[in-house]
PDB file of C-alpha atoms in Angstrom:
ATOM      1  CA  MET A   1      -5.181  93.514 -65.566  1.00 92.00           C
ATOM      2  CA  THR A   2      -8.568  92.386 -65.216  1.00 96.00           C
ATOM      3  CA  LEU A   3     -11.621  94.475 -65.807  1.00 97.00           C
ATOM      4  CA  VAL A   4     -12.713  94.385 -62.042  1.00 97.00           C
ATOM      5  CA  GLU A   5      -9.087  95.370 -60.930  1.00 97.00           C
ATOM      6  CA  GLU A   6      -9.241  98.285 -63.397  1.00 97.00           C
ATOM      7  CA  LEU A   7     -12.799  99.104 -61.891  1.00 97.00           C
ATOM      8  CA  ASN A   8     -11.473  98.744 -58.509  1.00 96.00           C
ATOM      9  CA  ASN A   9      -8.723 101.129 -59.041  1.00 97.00           C
ATOM     10  CA  ILE A  10     -11.067 103.501 -60.526  1.00 97.00           C
ATOM     11  CA  MET A  11     -14.091 103.572 -57.992  1.00 95.00           C
ATOM     12  CA  GLY A  12     -12.252 101.548 -54.995  1.00 94.00           C
ATOM     13  CA  GLN A  13     -12.809  97.706 -54.439  1.00 94.00           C
ATOM     14  CA  GLU A  14     -15.709  98.335 -51.652  1.00 95.00           C
ATOM     15  CA  ASN A  15     -17.710  99.932 -54.790  1.00 96.00           C
ATOM     16  CA  VAL A  16     -17.129  96.768 -56.932  1.00 98.00           C
ATOM     17  CA  CYS A  17     -18.711  93.486 -56.720  1.00 97.00           C
ATOM     18  CA  GLU A  18     -18.836  90.272 -58.925  1.00 98.00           C
ATOM     19  CA  LYS A  19     -21.832  88.289 -59.776  1.00 98.00           C
ATOM     20  CA  GLU A  20     -24.170  90.597 -57.543  1.00 98.00           C
ATOM     21  CA  LEU A  21     -27.971  89.341 -57.739  1.00 98.00           C
ATOM     22  CA  MET A  22     -29.993  92.111 -59.353  1.00 98.00           C
ATOM     23  CA  LYS A  23     -33.098  90.961 -57.252  1.00 98.00           C
ATOM     24  CA  ASN A  24     -31.247  93.060 -54.644  1.00 97.00           C
ATOM     25  CA  HIS A  25     -31.132  96.327 -56.421  1.00 97.00           C
ATOM     26  CA  THR A  26     -34.802  96.440 -58.283  1.00 97.00           C
ATOM     27  CA  THR A  27     -38.268  97.622 -56.946  1.00 97.00           C
ATOM     28  CA  PHE A  28     -39.459  94.251 -58.440  1.00 98.00           C
ATOM     29  CA  ARG A  29     -37.135  92.169 -56.706  1.00 98.00           C
ATOM     30  CA  ILE A  30     -36.424  90.079 -59.528  1.00 98.00           C
ATOM     31  CA  GLY A  31     -33.364  89.612 -61.710  1.00 98.00           C
ATOM     32  CA  GLY A  32     -30.135  87.362 -62.015  1.00 98.00           C
ATOM     33  CA  PRO A  33     -26.606  88.120 -61.168  1.00 98.00           C
ATOM     34  CA  ALA A  34     -24.810  91.160 -63.207  1.00 98.00           C
ATOM     35  CA  ASP A  35     -21.063  89.898 -64.145  1.00 98.00           C
ATOM     36  CA  ILE A  36     -20.139  93.187 -62.595  1.00 98.00           C
ATOM     37  CA  LEU A  37     -21.785  95.694 -60.334  1.00 98.00           C
ATOM     38  CA  ALA A  38     -20.249  98.950 -59.658  1.00 98.00           C
ATOM     39  CA  CYS A  39     -21.191 102.035 -57.596  1.00 97.00           C
ATOM     40  CA  PRO A  40     -19.145 105.175 -58.498  1.00 97.00           C
ATOM     41  CA  GLU A  41     -18.437 108.004 -55.850  1.00 95.00           C
ATOM     42  CA  THR A  42     -18.112 110.746 -58.319  1.00 96.00           C
ATOM     43  CA  ASP A  43     -19.379 111.694 -62.096  1.00 96.00           C
ATOM     44  CA  SER A  44     -15.731 111.332 -63.291  1.00 96.00           C
ATOM     45  CA  SER A  45     -15.152 108.072 -61.859  1.00 97.00           C
ATOM     46  CA  LEU A  46     -18.414 106.948 -63.550  1.00 97.00           C
ATOM     47  CA  ILE A  47     -17.237 108.452 -66.934  1.00 96.00           C
ATOM     48  CA  GLU A  48     -13.800 106.551 -66.601  1.00 97.00           C
ATOM     49  CA  GLY A  49     -15.763 103.400 -65.835  1.00 97.00           C
ATOM     50  CA  ILE A  50     -17.694 104.270 -69.090  1.00 95.00           C
ATOM     51  CA  ARG A  51     -14.730 104.860 -71.217  1.00 96.00           C
ATOM     52  CA  LEU A  52     -13.062 101.581 -69.766  1.00 96.00           C
ATOM     53  CA  CYS A  53     -16.199  99.531 -70.825  1.00 96.00           C
ATOM     54  CA  GLN A  54     -16.138 101.175 -74.320  1.00 94.00           C
ATOM     55  CA  SER A  55     -12.490 100.481 -74.764  1.00 95.00           C
ATOM     56  CA  ARG A  56     -12.937  96.787 -73.883  1.00 96.00           C
ATOM     57  CA  LYS A  57     -16.316  96.363 -75.809  1.00 96.00           C
ATOM     58  CA  VAL A  58     -18.277  95.407 -72.472  1.00 97.00           C
ATOM     59  CA  PRO A  59     -21.990  96.170 -72.465  1.00 97.00           C
ATOM     60  CA  PHE A  60     -22.645  98.273 -69.602  1.00 97.00           C
ATOM     61  CA  TYR A  61     -26.120  99.721 -68.194  1.00 96.00           C
ATOM     62  CA  ILE A  62     -26.709 102.621 -65.748  1.00 96.00           C
ATOM     63  CA  ILE A  63     -29.183 102.136 -63.180  1.00 96.00           C
ATOM     64  CA  GLY A  64     -30.684 104.223 -60.061  1.00 95.00           C
ATOM     65  CA  ASN A  65     -33.028 102.804 -57.574  1.00 94.00           C
ATOM     66  CA  GLY A  66     -33.750  99.730 -59.907  1.00 95.00           C
ATOM     67  CA  SER A  67     -37.535 100.930 -60.614  1.00 93.00           C
ATOM     68  CA  ASN A  68     -39.070 100.761 -63.812  1.00 93.00           C
ATOM     69  CA  LEU A  69     -36.763  98.098 -64.508  1.00 97.00           C
ATOM     70  CA  LEU A  70     -37.012  94.280 -65.272  1.00 98.00           C
ATOM     71  CA  VAL A  71     -33.419  92.346 -65.218  1.00 98.00           C
ATOM     72  CA  GLY A  72     -33.695  88.873 -66.940  1.00 98.00           C
ATOM     73  CA  ASP A  73     -33.347  85.744 -64.621  1.00 98.00           C
ATOM     74  CA  ARG A  74     -30.008  84.634 -66.150  1.00 98.00           C
ATOM     75  CA  GLY A  75     -28.895  88.159 -65.234  1.00 98.00           C
ATOM     76  CA  PHE A  76     -26.965  90.719 -67.554  1.00 98.00           C
ATOM     77  CA  ARG A  77     -23.412  90.399 -68.771  1.00 98.00           C
ATOM     78  CA  GLY A  78     -21.469  93.132 -68.495  1.00 98.00           C
ATOM     79  CA  VAL A  79     -21.069  96.161 -66.103  1.00 98.00           C
ATOM     80  CA  ILE A  80     -24.252  97.815 -64.349  1.00 98.00           C
ATOM     81  CA  PHE A  81     -23.572 101.180 -62.980  1.00 98.00           C
ATOM     82  CA  LYS A  82     -25.558 101.827 -59.652  1.00 97.00           C
ATOM     83  CA  ILE A  83     -25.690 105.578 -59.320  1.00 96.00           C
ATOM     84  CA  CYS A  84     -28.113 106.065 -56.093  1.00 92.00           C
ATOM     85  CA  LYS A  85     -25.483 105.322 -53.536  1.00 86.00           C
ATOM     86  CA  ASN A  86     -23.157 108.039 -54.080  1.00 91.00           C
ATOM     87  CA  LEU A  87     -24.274 110.372 -56.926  1.00 94.00           C
ATOM     88  CA  ASN A  88     -26.816 112.152 -54.888  1.00 94.00           C
ATOM     89  CA  ALA A  89     -25.356 115.613 -53.857  1.00 95.00           C
ATOM     90  CA  VAL A  90     -28.190 118.474 -53.832  1.00 97.00           C
ATOM     91  CA  THR A  91     -27.881 122.206 -53.414  1.00 97.00           C
ATOM     92  CA  MET A  92     -30.551 124.757 -52.970  1.00 97.00           C
ATOM     93  CA  GLU A  93     -30.411 128.517 -53.689  1.00 97.00           C
ATOM     94  CA  GLU A  94     -33.091 130.989 -52.631  1.00 96.00           C
ATOM     95  CA  ARG A  95     -33.194 133.756 -55.271  1.00 95.00           C
ATOM     96  CA  ASP A  96     -35.388 137.025 -55.925  1.00 94.00           C
ATOM     97  CA  ALA A  97     -35.848 137.647 -52.629  1.00 95.00           C
ATOM     98  CA  GLY A  98     -36.884 134.279 -51.591  1.00 93.00           C
ATOM     99  CA  GLU A  99     -39.401 134.083 -54.073  1.00 96.00           C
ATOM    100  CA  LYS A 100     -37.397 131.264 -56.406  1.00 97.00           C
ATOM    101  CA  LEU A 101     -35.656 128.167 -55.504  1.00 98.00           C
ATOM    102  CA  TYR A 102     -32.779 126.981 -57.675  1.00 98.00           C
ATOM    103  CA  VAL A 103     -31.920 123.270 -57.175  1.00 98.00           C
ATOM    104  CA  LYS A 104     -29.411 121.583 -58.514  1.00 98.00           C
ATOM    105  CA  ALA A 105     -29.118 117.789 -57.831  1.00 98.00           C
ATOM    106  CA  GLY A 106     -27.066 114.679 -59.075  1.00 97.00           C
ATOM    107  CA  ALA A 107     -29.034 111.992 -61.121  1.00 97.00           C
ATOM    108  CA  GLY A 108     -28.670 109.309 -58.259  1.00 96.00           C
ATOM    109  CA  CYS A 109     -30.985 111.500 -56.009  1.00 96.00           C
ATOM    110  CA  MET A 110     -34.090 110.033 -55.226  1.00 95.00           C
ATOM    111  CA  LEU A 111     -36.701 111.839 -56.612  1.00 95.00           C
ATOM    112  CA  ALA A 112     -39.547 111.554 -53.710  1.00 92.00           C
ATOM    113  CA  LYS A 113     -36.869 112.766 -51.091  1.00 94.00           C
ATOM    114  CA  LEU A 114     -36.111 115.668 -53.032  1.00 96.00           C
ATOM    115  CA  ALA A 115     -39.687 116.702 -53.530  1.00 95.00           C
ATOM    116  CA  LYS A 116     -40.389 116.294 -50.003  1.00 94.00           C
ATOM    117  CA  GLU A 117     -37.491 118.762 -49.021  1.00 96.00           C
ATOM    118  CA  VAL A 118     -38.653 121.360 -51.732  1.00 97.00           C
ATOM    119  CA  SER A 119     -42.126 121.263 -50.734  1.00 96.00           C
ATOM    120  CA  ALA A 120     -41.334 121.470 -47.091  1.00 95.00           C
ATOM    121  CA  ALA A 121     -39.181 124.652 -47.693  1.00 96.00           C
ATOM    122  CA  GLY A 122     -42.343 126.068 -49.226  1.00 96.00           C
ATOM    123  CA  TYR A 123     -42.159 125.841 -52.828  1.00 98.00           C
ATOM    124  CA  THR A 124     -44.424 124.584 -55.079  1.00 97.00           C
ATOM    125  CA  GLY A 125     -44.228 122.597 -58.427  1.00 96.00           C
ATOM    126  CA  PHE A 126     -42.759 119.266 -57.314  1.00 97.00           C
ATOM    127  CA  GLU A 127     -45.661 117.866 -55.221  1.00 96.00           C
ATOM    128  CA  PHE A 128     -46.649 115.350 -57.939  1.00 95.00           C
ATOM    129  CA  ALA A 129     -43.146 113.686 -57.022  1.00 94.00           C
ATOM    130  CA  THR A 130     -44.323 112.550 -53.811  1.00 87.00           C
ATOM    131  CA  GLY A 131     -43.908 108.727 -53.615  1.00 83.00           C
ATOM    132  CA  ILE A 132     -42.444 108.225 -57.130  1.00 89.00           C
ATOM    133  CA  PRO A 133     -39.736 105.708 -56.278  1.00 88.00           C
ATOM    134  CA  GLY A 134     -36.984 106.353 -58.856  1.00 91.00           C
ATOM    135  CA  THR A 135     -34.110 108.983 -59.025  1.00 96.00           C
ATOM    136  CA  LEU A 136     -33.999 112.048 -60.641  1.00 96.00           C
ATOM    137  CA  GLY A 137     -31.855 110.981 -63.561  1.00 96.00           C
ATOM    138  CA  GLY A 138     -34.378 108.346 -64.610  1.00 94.00           C
ATOM    139  CA  ALA A 139     -37.040 111.036 -63.996  1.00 95.00           C
ATOM    140  CA  VAL A 140     -35.737 113.093 -66.363  1.00 96.00           C
ATOM    141  CA  ALA A 141     -35.038 110.236 -69.082  1.00 94.00           C
ATOM    142  CA  MET A 142     -38.494 109.199 -68.990  1.00 93.00           C
ATOM    143  CA  ASN A 143     -40.229 112.529 -68.257  1.00 95.00           C
ATOM    144  CA  ALA A 144     -41.829 111.057 -65.168  1.00 91.00           C
ATOM    145  CA  GLY A 145     -45.166 112.676 -64.198  1.00 88.00           C
ATOM    146  CA  ALA A 146     -48.084 111.918 -62.055  1.00 87.00           C
ATOM    147  CA  TYR A 147     -51.259 113.881 -61.109  1.00 87.00           C
ATOM    148  CA  GLY A 148     -50.970 116.518 -63.687  1.00 87.00           C
ATOM    149  CA  GLY A 149     -47.385 117.340 -63.349  1.00 92.00           C
ATOM    150  CA  GLU A 150     -44.166 116.247 -64.988  1.00 94.00           C
ATOM    151  CA  MET A 151     -40.586 116.830 -64.733  1.00 96.00           C
ATOM    152  CA  ARG A 152     -40.682 118.974 -68.068  1.00 96.00           C
ATOM    153  CA  GLN A 153     -42.386 121.811 -66.034  1.00 96.00           C
ATOM    154  CA  ILE A 154     -39.756 122.359 -63.475  1.00 97.00           C
ATOM    155  CA  ILE A 155     -36.375 121.782 -65.497  1.00 97.00           C
ATOM    156  CA  GLN A 156     -34.181 124.420 -66.443  1.00 97.00           C
ATOM    157  CA  SER A 157     -31.362 122.117 -67.984  1.00 98.00           C
ATOM    158  CA  ALA A 158     -29.571 118.704 -67.167  1.00 98.00           C
ATOM    159  CA  ARG A 159     -25.937 117.783 -67.692  1.00 97.00           C
ATOM    160  CA  ILE A 160     -25.372 114.711 -69.733  1.00 97.00           C
ATOM    161  CA  ALA A 161     -22.595 112.259 -70.875  1.00 95.00           C
ATOM    162  CA  ASP A 162     -22.865 110.092 -74.208  1.00 93.00           C
ATOM    163  CA  GLN A 163     -21.975 106.835 -74.672  1.00 89.00           C
ATOM    164  CA  GLU A 164     -18.208 107.815 -75.119  1.00 87.00           C
ATOM    165  CA  GLY A 165     -18.066 109.786 -72.137  1.00 88.00           C
ATOM    166  CA  ASN A 166     -18.287 113.277 -73.603  1.00 92.00           C
ATOM    167  CA  ILE A 167     -20.035 115.646 -71.436  1.00 95.00           C
ATOM    168  CA  ARG A 168     -22.411 118.496 -72.085  1.00 96.00           C
ATOM    169  CA  GLU A 169     -25.309 120.950 -70.604  1.00 97.00           C
ATOM    170  CA  LEU A 170     -28.726 120.033 -72.367  1.00 97.00           C
ATOM    171  CA  SER A 171     -31.274 123.077 -72.142  1.00 97.00           C
ATOM    172  CA  LEU A 172     -35.014 122.392 -71.298  1.00 96.00           C
ATOM    173  CA  ASP A 173     -35.856 122.487 -75.001  1.00 96.00           C
ATOM    174  CA  GLU A 174     -32.571 120.665 -76.183  1.00 97.00           C
ATOM    175  CA  LEU A 175     -33.797 117.617 -73.951  1.00 97.00           C
ATOM    176  CA  GLU A 176     -36.782 117.209 -76.258  1.00 96.00           C
ATOM    177  CA  LEU A 177     -39.116 116.088 -73.172  1.00 95.00           C
ATOM    178  CA  GLY A 178     -42.196 114.179 -74.235  1.00 93.00           C
ATOM    179  CA  TYR A 179     -44.968 111.566 -72.609  1.00 89.00           C
ATOM    180  CA  ARG A 180     -42.412 109.073 -71.375  1.00 87.00           C
ATOM    181  CA  LYS A 181     -39.724 110.186 -73.546  1.00 90.00           C
ATOM    182  CA  SER A 182     -36.540 112.181 -73.793  1.00 95.00           C
ATOM    183  CA  ARG A 183     -33.436 112.771 -76.169  1.00 96.00           C
ATOM    184  CA  ILE A 184     -31.901 111.005 -73.143  1.00 96.00           C
ATOM    185  CA  GLN A 185     -33.714 108.107 -73.972  1.00 93.00           C
ATOM    186  CA  THR A 186     -33.572 108.151 -77.944  1.00 93.00           C
ATOM    187  CA  GLU A 187     -29.679 109.175 -77.938  1.00 95.00           C
ATOM    188  CA  GLN A 188     -28.848 106.755 -75.140  1.00 93.00           C
ATOM    189  CA  LEU A 189     -27.425 109.844 -72.933  1.00 96.00           C
ATOM    190  CA  ILE A 190     -26.597 109.760 -69.566  1.00 95.00           C
ATOM    191  CA  ALA A 191     -27.847 112.108 -67.218  1.00 96.00           C
ATOM    192  CA  LEU A 192     -25.353 113.199 -64.418  1.00 97.00           C
ATOM    193  CA  SER A 193     -27.027 116.314 -62.924  1.00 97.00           C
ATOM    194  CA  VAL A 194     -30.420 118.120 -63.094  1.00 98.00           C
ATOM    195  CA  SER A 195     -31.220 122.107 -62.488  1.00 98.00           C
ATOM    196  CA  MET A 196     -34.742 122.685 -61.498  1.00 98.00           C
ATOM    197  CA  GLU A 197     -36.536 126.116 -60.248  1.00 97.00           C
ATOM    198  CA  PHE A 198     -39.336 126.319 -58.066  1.00 98.00           C
ATOM    199  CA  GLN A 199     -41.938 129.129 -57.240  1.00 97.00           C
ATOM    200  CA  LYS A 200     -42.651 130.386 -53.506  1.00 97.00           C
ATOM    201  CA  GLY A 201     -45.852 129.272 -52.616  1.00 96.00           C
ATOM    202  CA  ASP A 202     -48.053 128.804 -49.308  1.00 96.00           C
ATOM    203  CA  VAL A 203     -46.314 125.827 -47.386  1.00 94.00           C
ATOM    204  CA  LYS A 204     -49.438 124.777 -45.468  1.00 95.00           C
ATOM    205  CA  ALA A 205     -51.325 124.282 -48.730  1.00 96.00           C
ATOM    206  CA  ILE A 206     -48.292 122.704 -50.304  1.00 96.00           C
ATOM    207  CA  LEU A 207     -47.872 120.143 -47.469  1.00 94.00           C
ATOM    208  CA  ARG A 208     -51.691 119.520 -47.353  1.00 96.00           C
ATOM    209  CA  LYS A 209     -51.304 118.532 -51.210  1.00 95.00           C
ATOM    210  CA  VAL A 210     -48.622 116.493 -50.621  1.00 94.00           C
ATOM    211  CA  ASP A 211     -50.130 114.564 -47.858  1.00 93.00           C
ATOM    212  CA  GLU A 212     -53.410 114.329 -50.135  1.00 94.00           C
ATOM    213  CA  LEU A 213     -51.588 112.876 -52.924  1.00 92.00           C
ATOM    214  CA  SER A 214     -49.364 110.284 -50.927  1.00 91.00           C
ATOM    215  CA  GLN A 215     -52.658 109.131 -49.407  1.00 92.00           C
ATOM    216  CA  GLN A 216     -53.905 108.547 -52.753  1.00 91.00           C
ATOM    217  CA  ARG A 217     -51.330 106.350 -53.949  1.00 90.00           C
ATOM    218  CA  LYS A 218     -51.607 104.462 -50.611  1.00 90.00           C
ATOM    219  CA  GLU A 219     -55.244 103.918 -51.518  1.00 91.00           C
ATOM    220  CA  LYS A 220     -54.903 103.074 -55.330  1.00 91.00           C
ATOM    221  CA  GLN A 221     -51.507 101.821 -55.877  1.00 93.00           C
ATOM    222  CA  PRO A 222     -50.316  98.246 -54.754  1.00 95.00           C
ATOM    223  CA  LEU A 223     -47.681  99.610 -52.665  1.00 93.00           C
ATOM    224  CA  GLU A 224     -47.592  96.576 -50.588  1.00 95.00           C
ATOM    225  CA  TYR A 225     -46.010  94.440 -53.132  1.00 97.00           C
ATOM    226  CA  PRO A 226     -42.710  94.446 -55.123  1.00 98.00           C
ATOM    227  CA  SER A 227     -43.136  96.191 -58.726  1.00 97.00           C
ATOM    228  CA  ALA A 228     -41.811  98.588 -61.119  1.00 96.00           C
ATOM    229  CA  GLY A 229     -44.311 100.933 -61.322  1.00 92.00           C
ATOM    230  CA  SER A 230     -46.741 101.205 -64.107  1.00 93.00           C
ATOM    231  CA  THR A 231     -46.367  98.670 -66.458  1.00 96.00           C
ATOM    232  CA  PHE A 232     -47.783 100.056 -69.510  1.00 97.00           C
ATOM    233  CA  LYS A 233     -47.548 103.499 -71.237  1.00 94.00           C
ATOM    234  CA  ARG A 234     -50.762 105.057 -71.896  1.00 93.00           C
ATOM    235  CA  PRO A 235     -52.069 104.396 -75.129  1.00 95.00           C
ATOM    236  CA  GLU A 236     -53.528 107.586 -76.873  1.00 91.00           C
ATOM    237  CA  GLY A 237     -56.911 108.054 -75.948  1.00 93.00           C
ATOM    238  CA  TYR A 238     -57.150 105.459 -73.451  1.00 95.00           C
ATOM    239  CA  PHE A 239     -55.812 104.454 -70.114  1.00 95.00           C
ATOM    240  CA  ALA A 240     -53.826 101.068 -69.894  1.00 96.00           C
ATOM    241  CA  GLY A 241     -55.084 100.006 -66.340  1.00 96.00           C
ATOM    242  CA  LYS A 242     -58.782 100.584 -67.494  1.00 97.00           C
ATOM    243  CA  LEU A 243     -57.939  98.675 -70.958  1.00 98.00           C
ATOM    244  CA  ILE A 244     -56.466  95.943 -68.691  1.00 98.00           C
ATOM    245  CA  GLN A 245     -59.237  95.692 -66.139  1.00 98.00           C
ATOM    246  CA  ASP A 246     -62.156  95.820 -68.612  1.00 98.00           C
ATOM    247  CA  ALA A 247     -60.510  92.773 -70.470  1.00 98.00           C
ATOM    248  CA  GLY A 248     -60.841  90.987 -67.164  1.00 98.00           C
ATOM    249  CA  LEU A 249     -57.492  90.944 -66.527  1.00 98.00           C
ATOM    250  CA  LYS A 250     -57.613  91.999 -62.961  1.00 97.00           C
ATOM    251  CA  GLY A 251     -55.880  89.492 -60.942  1.00 97.00           C
ATOM    252  CA  TYR A 252     -54.469  87.514 -63.967  1.00 98.00           C
ATOM    253  CA  ARG A 253     -51.548  85.564 -62.993  1.00 98.00           C
ATOM    254  CA  VAL A 254     -48.445  83.760 -64.398  1.00 98.00           C
ATOM    255  CA  GLY A 255     -46.848  81.994 -61.607  1.00 98.00           C
ATOM    256  CA  ASP A 256     -46.063  84.527 -58.977  1.00 98.00           C
ATOM    257  CA  ALA A 257     -46.253  87.471 -61.470  1.00 98.00           C
ATOM    258  CA  MET A 258     -49.843  89.223 -61.058  1.00 98.00           C
ATOM    259  CA  VAL A 259     -51.932  91.959 -62.388  1.00 98.00           C
ATOM    260  CA  SER A 260     -52.808  93.720 -59.167  1.00 98.00           C
ATOM    261  CA  ASP A 261     -56.361  93.396 -57.987  1.00 95.00           C
ATOM    262  CA  LYS A 262     -55.863  96.786 -56.396  1.00 95.00           C
ATOM    263  CA  HIS A 263     -54.569  98.699 -59.865  1.00 96.00           C
ATOM    264  CA  SER A 264     -54.508  96.808 -63.076  1.00 97.00           C
ATOM    265  CA  GLY A 265     -51.968  99.177 -64.391  1.00 97.00           C
ATOM    266  CA  PHE A 266     -49.458  97.597 -62.147  1.00 97.00           C
ATOM    267  CA  VAL A 267     -47.981  94.106 -62.261  1.00 98.00           C
ATOM    268  CA  VAL A 268     -46.865  93.064 -59.120  1.00 98.00           C
ATOM    269  CA  ASN A 269     -44.418  90.232 -57.526  1.00 98.00           C
ATOM    270  CA  MET A 270     -46.263  87.924 -55.352  1.00 98.00           C
ATOM    271  CA  GLY A 271     -43.212  86.006 -53.704  1.00 97.00           C
ATOM    272  CA  GLU A 272     -40.919  84.536 -56.060  1.00 97.00           C
ATOM    273  CA  ALA A 273     -41.991  86.022 -59.360  1.00 98.00           C
ATOM    274  CA  THR A 274     -39.495  85.359 -62.300  1.00 98.00           C
ATOM    275  CA  ALA A 275     -38.406  87.710 -65.008  1.00 98.00           C
ATOM    276  CA  GLY A 276     -39.658  84.996 -67.517  1.00 98.00           C
ATOM    277  CA  GLN A 277     -43.118  85.056 -65.680  1.00 98.00           C
ATOM    278  CA  VAL A 278     -43.487  88.896 -65.659  1.00 98.00           C
ATOM    279  CA  ARG A 279     -42.419  88.917 -69.353  1.00 98.00           C
ATOM    280  CA  GLN A 280     -45.141  86.400 -70.523  1.00 98.00           C
ATOM    281  CA  LEU A 281     -47.929  87.912 -67.891  1.00 98.00           C
ATOM    282  CA  MET A 282     -47.219  91.095 -70.266  1.00 98.00           C
ATOM    283  CA  ARG A 283     -47.344  89.286 -73.313  1.00 98.00           C
ATOM    284  CA  ASP A 284     -50.635  87.835 -72.439  1.00 98.00           C
ATOM    285  CA  VAL A 285     -52.031  91.094 -71.253  1.00 98.00           C
ATOM    286  CA  ASP A 286     -50.857  93.052 -74.667  1.00 98.00           C
ATOM    287  CA  GLU A 287     -52.493  89.826 -76.548  1.00 98.00           C
ATOM    288  CA  LYS A 288     -55.816  89.924 -74.647  1.00 98.00           C
ATOM    289  CA  VAL A 289     -56.014  93.532 -74.702  1.00 98.00           C
ATOM    290  CA  TYR A 290     -55.416  93.632 -78.559  1.00 98.00           C
ATOM    291  CA  GLU A 291     -58.140  90.813 -79.111  1.00 98.00           C
ATOM    292  CA  GLN A 292     -60.862  93.054 -77.289  1.00 97.00           C
ATOM    293  CA  PHE A 293     -59.732  96.410 -78.019  1.00 97.00           C
ATOM    294  CA  HIS A 294     -57.561  96.412 -81.064  1.00 97.00           C
ATOM    295  CA  VAL A 295     -54.894  98.418 -78.753  1.00 97.00           C
ATOM    296  CA  HIS A 296     -51.616  97.378 -78.455  1.00 97.00           C
ATOM    297  CA  LEU A 297     -49.825  98.388 -75.072  1.00 97.00           C
ATOM    298  CA  GLU A 298     -46.282  99.504 -75.202  1.00 96.00           C
ATOM    299  CA  PRO A 299     -44.440  98.561 -72.139  1.00 96.00           C
ATOM    300  CA  GLU A 300     -43.170 101.339 -69.925  1.00 93.00           C
ATOM    301  CA  VAL A 301     -40.833  98.860 -67.850  1.00 95.00           C
ATOM    302  CA  ARG A 302     -37.463  98.401 -69.471  1.00 95.00           C
ATOM    303  CA  CYS A 303     -35.916  94.841 -69.633  1.00 97.00           C
ATOM    304  CA  ILE A 304     -32.327  94.145 -69.661  1.00 98.00           C
ATOM    305  CA  GLY A 305     -30.274  90.901 -69.475  1.00 98.00           C
ATOM    306  CA  GLU A 306     -30.542  87.619 -70.307  1.00 98.00           C
ATOM    307  CA  PHE A 307     -33.958  86.175 -70.323  1.00 94.00           C
TER     308      PHE A 307
END
């Protein structure tokens, strides 16, 4: 039996396809074909798929909404598991006479959507996530944050699997969340679901803050073009966007890949940018910033596949 046939048996033929262009599954709108794209409907089918890949020694990678990701122009040799289509169930429970809200959500849940639901219910702490385009699993893996908030402020625990498919629960401390990093990243773990807790607040004030942050994003970020979000991590003591701007690189292009002229911390796809162009632009930016300021820029965007 072929790998595709076995995955069909596990996940259903409608959830498995071959030679799928990853440009259709990333916010950059860039990326060649994955050998196989599979969308598991349950945690158990995801785990079974992972174990199948391990037994056949087939490379695999797990994506959510495809944000923060650059897939090579020649695609990905192996299996891409996409979890945001199905693994996105959410349960909410009010506790302590409504003073706290306990939320458990699948890793494939869209972060911005969940943040809006929590905020609209009158609970505070998740306003910062309004507009972040990724999934909950990815947000935990990189301890996503914005406007003074970050995931480690709201997480209680996460249910994770390792590369062999073994499942366990990690507490907040065990997740070892830092700036754009976590134990999930360093040990290549897989987030399955996340438990969070929020405090009751003034719903009008919460929604006003949500609106303010949404407006700030529209004004300051190049949302009108495909991108992977912030391209580089913040170097200690600096801001990546300011270093890039001060190096005179705002609007710098390699083909259709361009440093945004609206926010220098973003690389945008102006039309038909290739992964090779984006990666060359990132190298050029790092080199030119280092020449002027002796600071290297570490990519926040993950690069996978064949370039």
